[in-house]
PDB file of C-alpha atoms in Angstrom:
ATOM      1  CA  MET A   1      17.896  -0.416 -24.473  1.00 70.00           C
ATOM      2  CA  SER A   2      16.180  -2.839 -22.067  1.00 88.00           C
ATOM      3  CA  THR A   3      12.662  -4.114 -22.550  1.00 92.00           C
ATOM      4  CA  TYR A   4      10.113  -4.024 -19.751  1.00 91.00           C
ATOM      5  CA  ARG A   5      10.568  -7.782 -19.313  1.00 93.00           C
ATOM      6  CA  GLU A   6      14.345  -7.483 -18.997  1.00 93.00           C
ATOM      7  CA  LEU A   7      14.119  -4.573 -16.567  1.00 93.00           C
ATOM      8  CA  LEU A   8      11.622  -6.405 -14.359  1.00 93.00           C
ATOM      9  CA  THR A   9      13.622  -9.635 -14.461  1.00 94.00           C
ATOM     10  CA  GLU A  10      16.862  -7.944 -13.408  1.00 95.00           C
ATOM     11  CA  ALA A  11      15.146  -5.857 -10.721  1.00 94.00           C
ATOM     12  CA  THR A  12      13.470  -8.970  -9.315  1.00 95.00           C
ATOM     13  CA  ARG A  13      16.880 -10.685  -9.085  1.00 95.00           C
ATOM     14  CA  THR A  14      18.355  -7.631  -7.359  1.00 95.00           C
ATOM     15  CA  LEU A  15      15.540  -7.437  -4.807  1.00 95.00           C
ATOM     16  CA  THR A  16      15.739 -11.194  -4.198  1.00 95.00           C
ATOM     17  CA  ARG A  17      19.458 -10.947  -3.434  1.00 95.00           C
ATOM     18  CA  ALA A  18      18.674  -8.101  -1.022  1.00 93.00           C
ATOM     19  CA  GLY A  19      16.230 -10.324   0.882  1.00 93.00           C
ATOM     20  CA  ILE A  20      13.072  -8.430  -0.100  1.00 91.00           C
ATOM     21  CA  PRO A  21      10.147 -10.810   0.618  1.00 91.00           C
ATOM     22  CA  THR A  22       8.058  -9.977  -2.488  1.00 93.00           C
ATOM     23  CA  PRO A  23      10.655  -9.081  -5.123  1.00 93.00           C
ATOM     24  CA  PHE A  24       8.599  -9.403  -8.321  1.00 94.00           C
ATOM     25  CA  LEU A  25       5.560  -7.601  -6.931  1.00 93.00           C
ATOM     26  CA  ASP A  26       7.722  -4.785  -5.564  1.00 93.00           C
ATOM     27  CA  ALA A  27       9.554  -4.420  -8.881  1.00 94.00           C
ATOM     28  CA  LEU A  28       6.259  -4.411 -10.783  1.00 94.00           C
ATOM     29  CA  LEU A  29       4.689  -1.750  -8.534  1.00 93.00           C
ATOM     30  CA  ILE A  30       7.792   0.436  -8.691  1.00 95.00           C
ATOM     31  CA  LEU A  31       7.960   0.173 -12.480  1.00 93.00           C
ATOM     32  CA  SER A  32       4.264   1.003 -12.648  1.00 93.00           C
ATOM     33  CA  GLN A  33       4.990   4.141 -10.635  1.00 92.00           C
ATOM     34  CA  ALA A  34       7.976   5.076 -12.805  1.00 93.00           C
ATOM     35  CA  SER A  35       6.215   4.481 -16.113  1.00 92.00           C
ATOM     36  CA  GLY A  36       2.710   5.654 -15.307  1.00 92.00           C
ATOM     37  CA  LEU A  37       1.394   2.351 -16.668  1.00 90.00           C
ATOM     38  CA  SER A  38      -0.942   0.030 -14.802  1.00 89.00           C
ATOM     39  CA  LYS A  39       0.330  -3.396 -13.767  1.00 85.00           C
ATOM     40  CA  GLU A  40      -1.801  -4.944 -16.490  1.00 89.00           C
ATOM     41  CA  ALA A  41      -0.446  -2.569 -19.138  1.00 90.00           C
ATOM     42  CA  LEU A  42       3.110  -3.321 -18.058  1.00 88.00           C
ATOM     43  CA  LEU A  43       2.618  -7.045 -18.444  1.00 85.00           C
ATOM     44  CA  ALA A  44       1.168  -6.450 -21.898  1.00 89.00           C
ATOM     45  CA  SER A  45       4.202  -4.288 -22.766  1.00 88.00           C
ATOM     46  CA  TYR A  46       6.845  -6.905 -21.884  1.00 88.00           C
ATOM     47  CA  PRO A  47       8.585  -6.941 -25.314  1.00 90.00           C
ATOM     48  CA  GLU A  48       8.649  -3.146 -25.722  1.00 93.00           C
ATOM     49  CA  PRO A  49      11.726  -1.011 -25.006  1.00 92.00           C
ATOM     50  CA  VAL A  50      11.707   1.105 -21.856  1.00 94.00           C
ATOM     51  CA  PRO A  51      12.025   4.858 -22.534  1.00 92.00           C
ATOM     52  CA  PRO A  52      15.302   6.216 -21.088  1.00 91.00           C
ATOM     53  CA  GLU A  53      13.571   8.632 -18.697  1.00 94.00           C
ATOM     54  CA  THR A  54      11.385   5.818 -17.358  1.00 93.00           C
ATOM     55  CA  GLY A  55      14.472   3.675 -16.860  1.00 92.00           C
ATOM     56  CA  ARG A  56      16.260   6.408 -14.908  1.00 94.00           C
ATOM     57  CA  THR A  57      13.236   7.057 -12.709  1.00 95.00           C
ATOM     58  CA  PHE A  58      12.834   3.330 -12.089  1.00 93.00           C
ATOM     59  CA  GLU A  59      16.470   2.935 -11.029  1.00 95.00           C
ATOM     60  CA  SER A  60      16.096   5.844  -8.606  1.00 95.00           C
ATOM     61  CA  LEU A  61      12.935   4.380  -7.054  1.00 95.00           C
ATOM     62  CA  LEU A  62      14.475   0.904  -6.924  1.00 95.00           C
ATOM     63  CA  ALA A  63      17.415   2.306  -4.966  1.00 94.00           C
ATOM     64  CA  ARG A  64      14.978   3.657  -2.384  1.00 93.00           C
ATOM     65  CA  ARG A  65      13.393   0.212  -2.022  1.00 93.00           C
ATOM     66  CA  LEU A  66      16.817  -1.398  -1.633  1.00 93.00           C
ATOM     67  CA  ALA A  67      17.539   1.135   1.122  1.00 88.00           C
ATOM     68  CA  GLY A  68      14.522  -0.200   3.026  1.00 86.00           C
ATOM     69  CA  GLU A  69      11.807   2.289   2.099  1.00 89.00           C
ATOM     70  CA  PRO A  70       8.380   0.617   1.818  1.00 90.00           C
ATOM     71  CA  VAL A  71       6.839   0.416  -1.640  1.00 93.00           C
ATOM     72  CA  SER A  72       3.798   2.269  -0.270  1.00 94.00           C
ATOM     73  CA  TYR A  73       5.915   5.334   0.549  1.00 94.00           C
ATOM     74  CA  ILE A  74       7.644   5.147  -2.831  1.00 94.00           C
ATOM     75  CA  ARG A  75       4.267   5.072  -4.600  1.00 93.00           C
ATOM     76  CA  GLY A  76       2.580   7.392  -2.101  1.00 94.00           C
ATOM     77  CA  LEU A  77      -0.354   4.982  -2.125  1.00 94.00           C
ATOM     78  CA  LYS A  78      -1.666   2.009  -0.153  1.00 95.00           C
ATOM     79  CA  GLU A  79      -4.772  -0.089  -0.764  1.00 95.00           C
ATOM     80  CA  PHE A  80      -6.914  -0.811   2.305  1.00 97.00           C
ATOM     81  CA  TYR A  81     -10.424  -2.281   2.431  1.00 98.00           C
ATOM     82  CA  GLY A  82     -10.950  -1.698  -1.273  1.00 96.00           C
ATOM     83  CA  LEU A  83      -9.875   1.956  -1.106  1.00 98.00           C
ATOM     84  CA  THR A  84      -6.618   3.635  -2.119  1.00 97.00           C
ATOM     85  CA  PHE A  85      -5.112   5.890   0.559  1.00 98.00           C
ATOM     86  CA  HIS A  86      -2.376   8.479   0.267  1.00 97.00           C
ATOM     87  CA  VAL A  87       0.546   7.588   2.533  1.00 97.00           C
ATOM     88  CA  ASP A  88       3.906   9.172   3.308  1.00 96.00           C
ATOM     89  CA  ARG A  89       6.403   9.396   6.145  1.00 94.00           C
ATOM     90  CA  ARG A  90       3.956  11.365   8.320  1.00 97.00           C
ATOM     91  CA  VAL A  91       1.808   8.278   8.929  1.00 97.00           C
ATOM     92  CA  LEU A  92       1.919   4.521   9.345  1.00 96.00           C
ATOM     93  CA  VAL A  93       1.272   2.439   6.248  1.00 95.00           C
ATOM     94  CA  PRO A  94      -2.122   0.697   6.690  1.00 96.00           C
ATOM     95  CA  ARG A  95      -1.753  -3.075   7.140  1.00 94.00           C
ATOM     96  CA  PRO A  96      -4.208  -5.653   5.833  1.00 94.00           C
ATOM     97  CA  ASP A  97      -4.524  -7.110   9.345  1.00 96.00           C
ATOM     98  CA  THR A  98      -6.060  -3.839  10.541  1.00 97.00           C
ATOM     99  CA  GLU A  99      -9.056  -4.542   8.312  1.00 98.00           C
ATOM    100  CA  VAL A 100     -10.337  -6.786  11.116  1.00 98.00           C
ATOM    101  CA  LEU A 101     -11.285  -3.611  13.029  1.00 98.00           C
ATOM    102  CA  VAL A 102     -13.353  -2.394  10.079  1.00 98.00           C
ATOM    103  CA  ASP A 103     -15.055  -5.789   9.740  1.00 98.00           C
ATOM    104  CA  ALA A 104     -15.973  -5.809  13.422  1.00 98.00           C
ATOM    105  CA  ALA A 105     -17.216  -2.221  13.376  1.00 98.00           C
ATOM    106  CA  LEU A 106     -19.390  -2.780  10.312  1.00 98.00           C
ATOM    107  CA  THR A 107     -20.850  -5.932  11.850  1.00 97.00           C
ATOM    108  CA  LEU A 108     -21.829  -4.007  14.988  1.00 98.00           C
ATOM    109  CA  ILE A 109     -23.299  -1.130  12.969  1.00 97.00           C
ATOM    110  CA  ARG A 110     -25.385  -3.480  10.830  1.00 96.00           C
ATOM    111  CA  ARG A 111     -26.678  -5.387  13.850  1.00 96.00           C
ATOM    112  CA  ASP A 112     -27.394  -2.419  16.112  1.00 95.00           C
ATOM    113  CA  PRO A 113     -29.301   0.558  14.622  1.00 95.00           C
ATOM    114  CA  ALA A 114     -28.686   2.488  17.841  1.00 95.00           C
ATOM    115  CA  ILE A 115     -25.044   2.966  16.823  1.00 98.00           C
ATOM    116  CA  THR A 116     -25.022   6.425  15.250  1.00 97.00           C
ATOM    117  CA  HIS A 117     -22.011   8.226  16.790  1.00 98.00           C
ATOM    118  CA  ILE A 118     -18.523   6.801  16.199  1.00 98.00           C
ATOM    119  CA  HIS A 119     -14.964   7.987  16.779  1.00 98.00           C
ATOM    120  CA  ASP A 120     -11.566   6.790  15.563  1.00 98.00           C
ATOM    121  CA  ALA A 121      -8.590   7.543  17.821  1.00 98.00           C
ATOM    122  CA  CYS A 122      -4.967   7.530  16.596  1.00 98.00           C
ATOM    123  CA  THR A 123      -6.462   7.838  13.131  1.00 98.00           C
ATOM    124  CA  GLY A 124      -3.274   8.361  11.075  1.00 98.00           C
ATOM    125  CA  THR A 125      -4.275   8.029   7.418  1.00 98.00           C
ATOM    126  CA  GLY A 126      -7.895   7.726   8.535  1.00 98.00           C
ATOM    127  CA  CYS A 127      -8.081   4.281   6.954  1.00 98.00           C
ATOM    128  CA  ILE A 128     -10.265   2.721   9.664  1.00 98.00           C
ATOM    129  CA  LEU A 129     -12.826   5.516   9.915  1.00 98.00           C
ATOM    130  CA  ILE A 130     -12.928   6.243   6.185  1.00 98.00           C
ATOM    131  CA  ALA A 131     -13.379   2.552   5.339  1.00 98.00           C
ATOM    132  CA  ILE A 132     -16.226   2.281   7.860  1.00 98.00           C
ATOM    133  CA  LEU A 133     -17.973   5.362   6.471  1.00 98.00           C
ATOM    134  CA  ALA A 134     -17.447   4.286   2.863  1.00 98.00           C
ATOM    135  CA  HIS A 135     -19.017   0.876   3.489  1.00 97.00           C
ATOM    136  CA  THR A 136     -21.590   1.557   6.184  1.00 95.00           C
ATOM    137  CA  PRO A 137     -25.213   0.880   5.220  1.00 84.00           C
ATOM    138  CA  ARG A 138     -26.548   4.100   6.778  1.00 89.00           C
ATOM    139  CA  PRO A 139     -25.465   7.648   7.732  1.00 92.00           C
ATOM    140  CA  LEU A 140     -23.320   8.022  10.836  1.00 97.00           C
ATOM    141  CA  THR A 141     -22.021  10.938  12.881  1.00 98.00           C
ATOM    142  CA  ALA A 142     -18.259  10.406  12.932  1.00 98.00           C
ATOM    143  CA  SER A 143     -15.082  12.075  14.150  1.00 98.00           C
ATOM    144  CA  ALA A 144     -11.377  11.317  14.377  1.00 98.00           C
ATOM    145  CA  SER A 145      -8.357  12.301  16.446  1.00 98.00           C
ATOM    146  CA  ASP A 146      -4.591  12.019  16.412  1.00 98.00           C
ATOM    147  CA  VAL A 147      -1.789  13.505  18.476  1.00 98.00           C
ATOM    148  CA  SER A 148       0.081  14.431  15.283  1.00 98.00           C
ATOM    149  CA  GLU A 149      -1.056  17.460  13.288  1.00 98.00           C
ATOM    150  CA  GLU A 150       0.926  16.110  10.330  1.00 98.00           C
ATOM    151  CA  ALA A 151      -1.074  12.879  10.474  1.00 98.00           C
ATOM    152  CA  LEU A 152      -4.292  14.898  10.562  1.00 98.00           C
ATOM    153  CA  ASP A 153      -3.176  16.639   7.365  1.00 98.00           C
ATOM    154  CA  VAL A 154      -3.003  13.210   5.699  1.00 98.00           C
ATOM    155  CA  PHE A 155      -6.376  12.276   7.199  1.00 98.00           C
ATOM    156  CA  ARG A 156      -7.950  15.427   5.747  1.00 98.00           C
ATOM    157  CA  GLU A 157      -6.523  14.687   2.310  1.00 98.00           C
ATOM    158  CA  ASN A 158      -7.774  11.095   2.298  1.00 98.00           C
ATOM    159  CA  ALA A 159     -11.210  11.923   3.694  1.00 98.00           C
ATOM    160  CA  SER A 160     -11.770  14.716   1.191  1.00 98.00           C
ATOM    161  CA  ARG A 161     -10.802  12.529  -1.749  1.00 98.00           C
ATOM    162  CA  LEU A 162     -12.492   9.287  -0.689  1.00 98.00           C
ATOM    163  CA  LEU A 163     -15.583  10.582   1.109  1.00 98.00           C
ATOM    164  CA  GLY A 164     -16.069  13.979  -0.488  1.00 97.00           C
ATOM    165  CA  THR A 165     -16.179  15.515   2.985  1.00 97.00           C
ATOM    166  CA  VAL A 166     -13.904  15.757   6.020  1.00 98.00           C
ATOM    167  CA  PRO A 167     -15.412  14.571   9.327  1.00 98.00           C
ATOM    168  CA  PRO A 168     -14.747  16.607  12.481  1.00 98.00           C
ATOM    169  CA  HIS A 169     -11.276  15.857  13.845  1.00 98.00           C
ATOM    170  CA  HIS A 170      -9.196  16.860  16.820  1.00 98.00           C
ATOM    171  CA  ARG A 171      -5.534  17.018  17.693  1.00 98.00           C
ATOM    172  CA  SER A 172      -5.549  14.990  20.882  1.00 98.00           C
ATOM    173  CA  ASP A 173      -3.390  12.745  23.011  1.00 97.00           C
ATOM    174  CA  LEU A 174      -5.647   9.706  22.687  1.00 98.00           C
ATOM    175  CA  LEU A 175      -9.091  10.958  23.777  1.00 98.00           C
ATOM    176  CA  SER A 176      -8.017  13.672  26.217  1.00 97.00           C
ATOM    177  CA  SER A 177      -9.133  16.572  23.981  1.00 97.00           C
ATOM    178  CA  VAL A 178     -12.011  14.831  22.184  1.00 98.00           C
ATOM    179  CA  PRO A 179     -15.502  16.177  22.962  1.00 97.00           C
ATOM    180  CA  GLY A 180     -18.668  14.120  23.046  1.00 96.00           C
ATOM    181  CA  ARG A 181     -19.730  10.559  23.784  1.00 97.00           C
ATOM    182  CA  PHE A 182     -19.943   7.738  21.306  1.00 98.00           C
ATOM    183  CA  HIS A 183     -21.615   4.422  20.613  1.00 98.00           C
ATOM    184  CA  LEU A 184     -18.414   3.017  19.101  1.00 98.00           C
ATOM    185  CA  ILE A 185     -14.730   3.933  19.373  1.00 98.00           C
ATOM    186  CA  THR A 186     -12.034   2.332  17.240  1.00 98.00           C
ATOM    187  CA  ALA A 187      -8.304   2.741  17.761  1.00 98.00           C
ATOM    188  CA  ASN A 188      -5.008   1.520  16.373  1.00 98.00           C
ATOM    189  CA  PRO A 189      -2.686   3.068  18.968  1.00 98.00           C
ATOM    190  CA  PRO A 190       1.089   2.663  19.205  1.00 98.00           C
ATOM    191  CA  TYR A 191       1.851  -0.738  20.754  1.00 97.00           C
ATOM    192  CA  LEU A 192       5.512  -1.545  20.159  1.00 97.00           C
ATOM    193  CA  THR A 193       8.094  -1.257  22.925  1.00 97.00           C
ATOM    194  CA  GLU A 194      10.531   1.639  22.946  1.00 96.00           C
ATOM    195  CA  GLU A 195      13.364  -0.855  22.517  1.00 96.00           C
ATOM    196  CA  GLU A 196      11.741  -2.447  19.463  1.00 96.00           C
ATOM    197  CA  VAL A 197      11.246   0.934  17.834  1.00 96.00           C
ATOM    198  CA  ALA A 198      14.799   2.054  18.635  1.00 96.00           C
ATOM    199  CA  VAL A 199      16.139  -1.009  16.817  1.00 94.00           C
ATOM    200  CA  MET A 200      13.825  -0.363  13.862  1.00 91.00           C
ATOM    201  CA  LYS A 201      14.792   3.302  13.590  1.00 90.00           C
ATOM    202  CA  ALA A 202      18.503   2.451  13.868  1.00 89.00           C
ATOM    203  CA  SER A 203      18.096   0.215  10.832  1.00 84.00           C
ATOM    204  CA  GLY A 204      16.427   3.051   8.890  1.00 85.00           C
ATOM    205  CA  TRP A 205      12.752   2.215   9.406  1.00 89.00           C
ATOM    206  CA  PRO A 206      10.886   5.227   7.956  1.00 91.00           C
ATOM    207  CA  GLU A 207       7.532   5.157   9.774  1.00 94.00           C
ATOM    208  CA  PRO A 208       7.104   7.781  12.534  1.00 95.00           C
ATOM    209  CA  ALA A 209       8.218   6.602  15.972  1.00 96.00           C
ATOM    210  CA  LEU A 210       5.366   8.638  17.496  1.00 95.00           C
ATOM    211  CA  ALA A 211       2.904   6.191  15.938  1.00 97.00           C
ATOM    212  CA  LEU A 212       4.852   3.078  16.943  1.00 97.00           C
ATOM    213  CA  ALA A 213       6.407   3.288  20.405  1.00 97.00           C
ATOM    214  CA  SER A 214       4.421   2.880  23.617  1.00 97.00           C
ATOM    215  CA  GLY A 215       6.669   2.665  26.641  1.00 96.00           C
ATOM    216  CA  PRO A 216       8.816  -0.185  27.921  1.00 96.00           C
ATOM    217  CA  ASP A 217       6.152  -2.872  27.455  1.00 96.00           C
ATOM    218  CA  GLY A 218       4.274  -1.494  24.443  1.00 97.00           C
ATOM    219  CA  LEU A 219       1.104  -0.984  26.467  1.00 98.00           C
ATOM    220  CA  SER A 220       1.431   2.587  27.736  1.00 98.00           C
ATOM    221  CA  HIS A 221      -1.096   4.005  25.258  1.00 98.00           C
ATOM    222  CA  ILE A 222      -3.575   1.161  25.566  1.00 98.00           C
ATOM    223  CA  ARG A 223      -3.320   1.341  29.357  1.00 98.00           C
ATOM    224  CA  ARG A 224      -4.487   4.978  29.175  1.00 98.00           C
ATOM    225  CA  LEU A 225      -6.906   4.571  26.282  1.00 98.00           C
ATOM    226  CA  ILE A 226      -9.131   1.907  27.831  1.00 98.00           C
ATOM    227  CA  PRO A 227     -10.315   3.962  30.854  1.00 98.00           C
ATOM    228  CA  GLN A 228     -10.475   7.141  28.736  1.00 98.00           C
ATOM    229  CA  ALA A 229     -12.735   5.391  26.250  1.00 98.00           C
ATOM    230  CA  LEU A 230     -15.003   4.221  29.031  1.00 96.00           C
ATOM    231  CA  ASP A 231     -15.630   7.877  29.901  1.00 96.00           C
ATOM    232  CA  HIS A 232     -16.328   8.700  26.229  1.00 98.00           C
ATOM    233  CA  LEU A 233     -18.751   5.848  25.553  1.00 98.00           C
ATOM    234  CA  VAL A 234     -22.473   5.864  26.158  1.00 98.00           C
ATOM    235  CA  PRO A 235     -23.776   2.966  28.255  1.00 98.00           C
ATOM    236  CA  GLY A 236     -23.631  -0.118  26.052  1.00 98.00           C
ATOM    237  CA  GLY A 237     -21.043   1.471  23.753  1.00 98.00           C
ATOM    238  CA  TYR A 238     -18.143  -0.483  22.241  1.00 98.00           C
ATOM    239  CA  LEU A 239     -14.366  -0.068  22.104  1.00 98.00           C
ATOM    240  CA  ILE A 240     -12.291  -1.921  19.483  1.00 98.00           C
ATOM    241  CA  CYS A 241      -8.541  -1.620  20.013  1.00 98.00           C
ATOM    242  CA  GLU A 242      -5.719  -3.092  17.925  1.00 98.00           C
ATOM    243  CA  HIS A 243      -2.664  -4.679  19.570  1.00 98.00           C
ATOM    244  CA  HIS A 244      -0.075  -7.409  19.100  1.00 96.00           C
ATOM    245  CA  ASP A 245      -1.060 -11.052  19.598  1.00 97.00           C
ATOM    246  CA  ALA A 246       1.370 -11.406  22.510  1.00 97.00           C
ATOM    247  CA  GLN A 247      -0.419  -8.533  24.277  1.00 98.00           C
ATOM    248  CA  ALA A 248      -3.926  -9.953  23.893  1.00 98.00           C
ATOM    249  CA  ASP A 249      -4.263 -11.454  27.368  1.00 98.00           C
ATOM    250  CA  ALA A 250      -2.909  -8.326  29.052  1.00 98.00           C
ATOM    251  CA  VAL A 251      -5.234  -6.096  27.028  1.00 98.00           C
ATOM    252  CA  ALA A 252      -8.251  -8.241  27.898  1.00 98.00           C
ATOM    253  CA  GLU A 253      -7.342  -7.952  31.569  1.00 98.00           C
ATOM    254  CA  LEU A 254      -7.082  -4.150  31.255  1.00 98.00           C
ATOM    255  CA  TYR A 255     -10.578  -4.080  29.769  1.00 98.00           C
ATOM    256  CA  ARG A 256     -11.985  -6.182  32.611  1.00 98.00           C
ATOM    257  CA  GLU A 257     -10.207  -4.164  35.303  1.00 98.00           C
ATOM    258  CA  ALA A 258     -11.741  -0.982  33.860  1.00 98.00           C
ATOM    259  CA  GLY A 259     -15.227  -2.517  34.039  1.00 97.00           C
ATOM    260  CA  TYR A 260     -15.943  -3.528  30.440  1.00 98.00           C
ATOM    261  CA  THR A 261     -18.022  -6.595  29.628  1.00 98.00           C
ATOM    262  CA  HIS A 262     -18.300  -8.952  26.641  1.00 97.00           C
ATOM    263  CA  VAL A 263     -14.530  -8.884  26.116  1.00 98.00           C
ATOM    264  CA  ARG A 264     -13.444 -10.873  23.064  1.00 98.00           C
ATOM    265  CA  HIS A 265     -10.445 -11.071  20.764  1.00 98.00           C
ATOM    266  CA  LEU A 266     -10.631 -10.545  16.999  1.00 98.00           C
ATOM    267  CA  PRO A 267      -8.332 -12.707  14.832  1.00 96.00           C
ATOM    268  CA  ASP A 268      -6.445 -11.295  11.852  1.00 93.00           C
ATOM    269  CA  LEU A 269      -5.820 -12.993   8.507  1.00 88.00           C
ATOM    270  CA  ALA A 270      -3.250 -15.328  10.073  1.00 92.00           C
ATOM    271  CA  GLY A 271      -5.435 -16.202  13.066  1.00 95.00           C
ATOM    272  CA  ARG A 272      -3.471 -14.000  15.483  1.00 96.00           C
ATOM    273  CA  ARG A 273      -5.381 -12.024  18.108  1.00 98.00           C
ATOM    274  CA  ARG A 274      -5.039  -8.648  16.376  1.00 97.00           C
ATOM    275  CA  ALA A 275      -7.650  -6.618  18.265  1.00 98.00           C
ATOM    276  CA  THR A 276      -9.969  -6.796  21.254  1.00 98.00           C
ATOM    277  CA  LEU A 277     -13.606  -5.683  21.370  1.00 98.00           C
ATOM    278  CA  ALA A 278     -15.506  -4.968  24.557  1.00 98.00           C
ATOM    279  CA  ARG A 279     -18.621  -3.186  25.765  1.00 98.00           C
ATOM    280  CA  LYS A 280     -19.339  -0.586  28.394  1.00 98.00           C
ATOM    281  CA  PRO A 281     -21.998  -1.874  30.816  1.00 97.00           C
ATOM    282  CA  LEU A 282     -25.558  -0.643  30.262  1.00 92.00           C
TER     283      LEU A 282
END
C-alpha cells in the first residue's frame, strides 16, 4: 500500500512526463480532492498509507488530468480574487489575469461616489461581478448577463453562495436584451479566433466554444459590445473590456471610433495589455 508521499511522487513524475506545467501542484490538488484532506493535511500525512478507495479515486482523477482536463474542472472549484467559485464545463475557468478588471473597477468605485449602478456582461461564473460586490466599500445596484442559460445557472449558484443573494441577471447576446443604464460596465467577452478555438477543441479542450470564439479575427464580440455599451452607459460612465495583448491597439481604436474618451490599457500580472478602460463623454 502506497503512502501519500509515494503516491504524490509517482503522480508528479507521470504529469511531468506528460508535459503538465505544474505537475506537483496538480497532483497535490487532485489528491486533496480524492482524499478530502486539505493541502496542509496531506503534507502532514506524507508517511501514512493511502486508503484503497482514496487511491482508486485519485487514479481516476489523475487520468482525467492526463487527458487534458483542467484541475479546476476536476475539483469543481477555482480561486479568484480571494473567493472560491464553482466551475464546470458550462463556463470558462476564471484566470488570475482577469483580476485586473476587478482592480480597475474597485479603484473607480472608491474614487467616484457617483458610481452606483454596474453591470457585468458575458458574466460566466460571475467572478468579476461577485468579486467587485464582495470587496466594494459601499452598496451598489448590480446586474449581470450572459448569452448562455447554462452559464447563468453557474452564476446563480456562485452568487447565492458567495454573496447570499443573486443580483438581477439576463440572458442576452452581449447587451442587446439588458435593460437600464449604468455608471460602469465590465466584460470578459469571447476574443479568440474561430481557427484558434477549432484547434483547441480538436485537441480536447473542454471549455465551451461559445465563450471563446469571436469570428475570424477574435474581435467580433468586442466590435459589437463597444457601441452597445455606449448606449447603456450614463454620460461619464466607464467600460472595462478584457482582450488579448495583441488586440489592444485595435480595441483602443474601436473605443475611439465609437466616441469614448480617456482610453487606456490595463496590464495583467505579466505586464501584457489585458484589458482596456474608457469613458463615455459627459
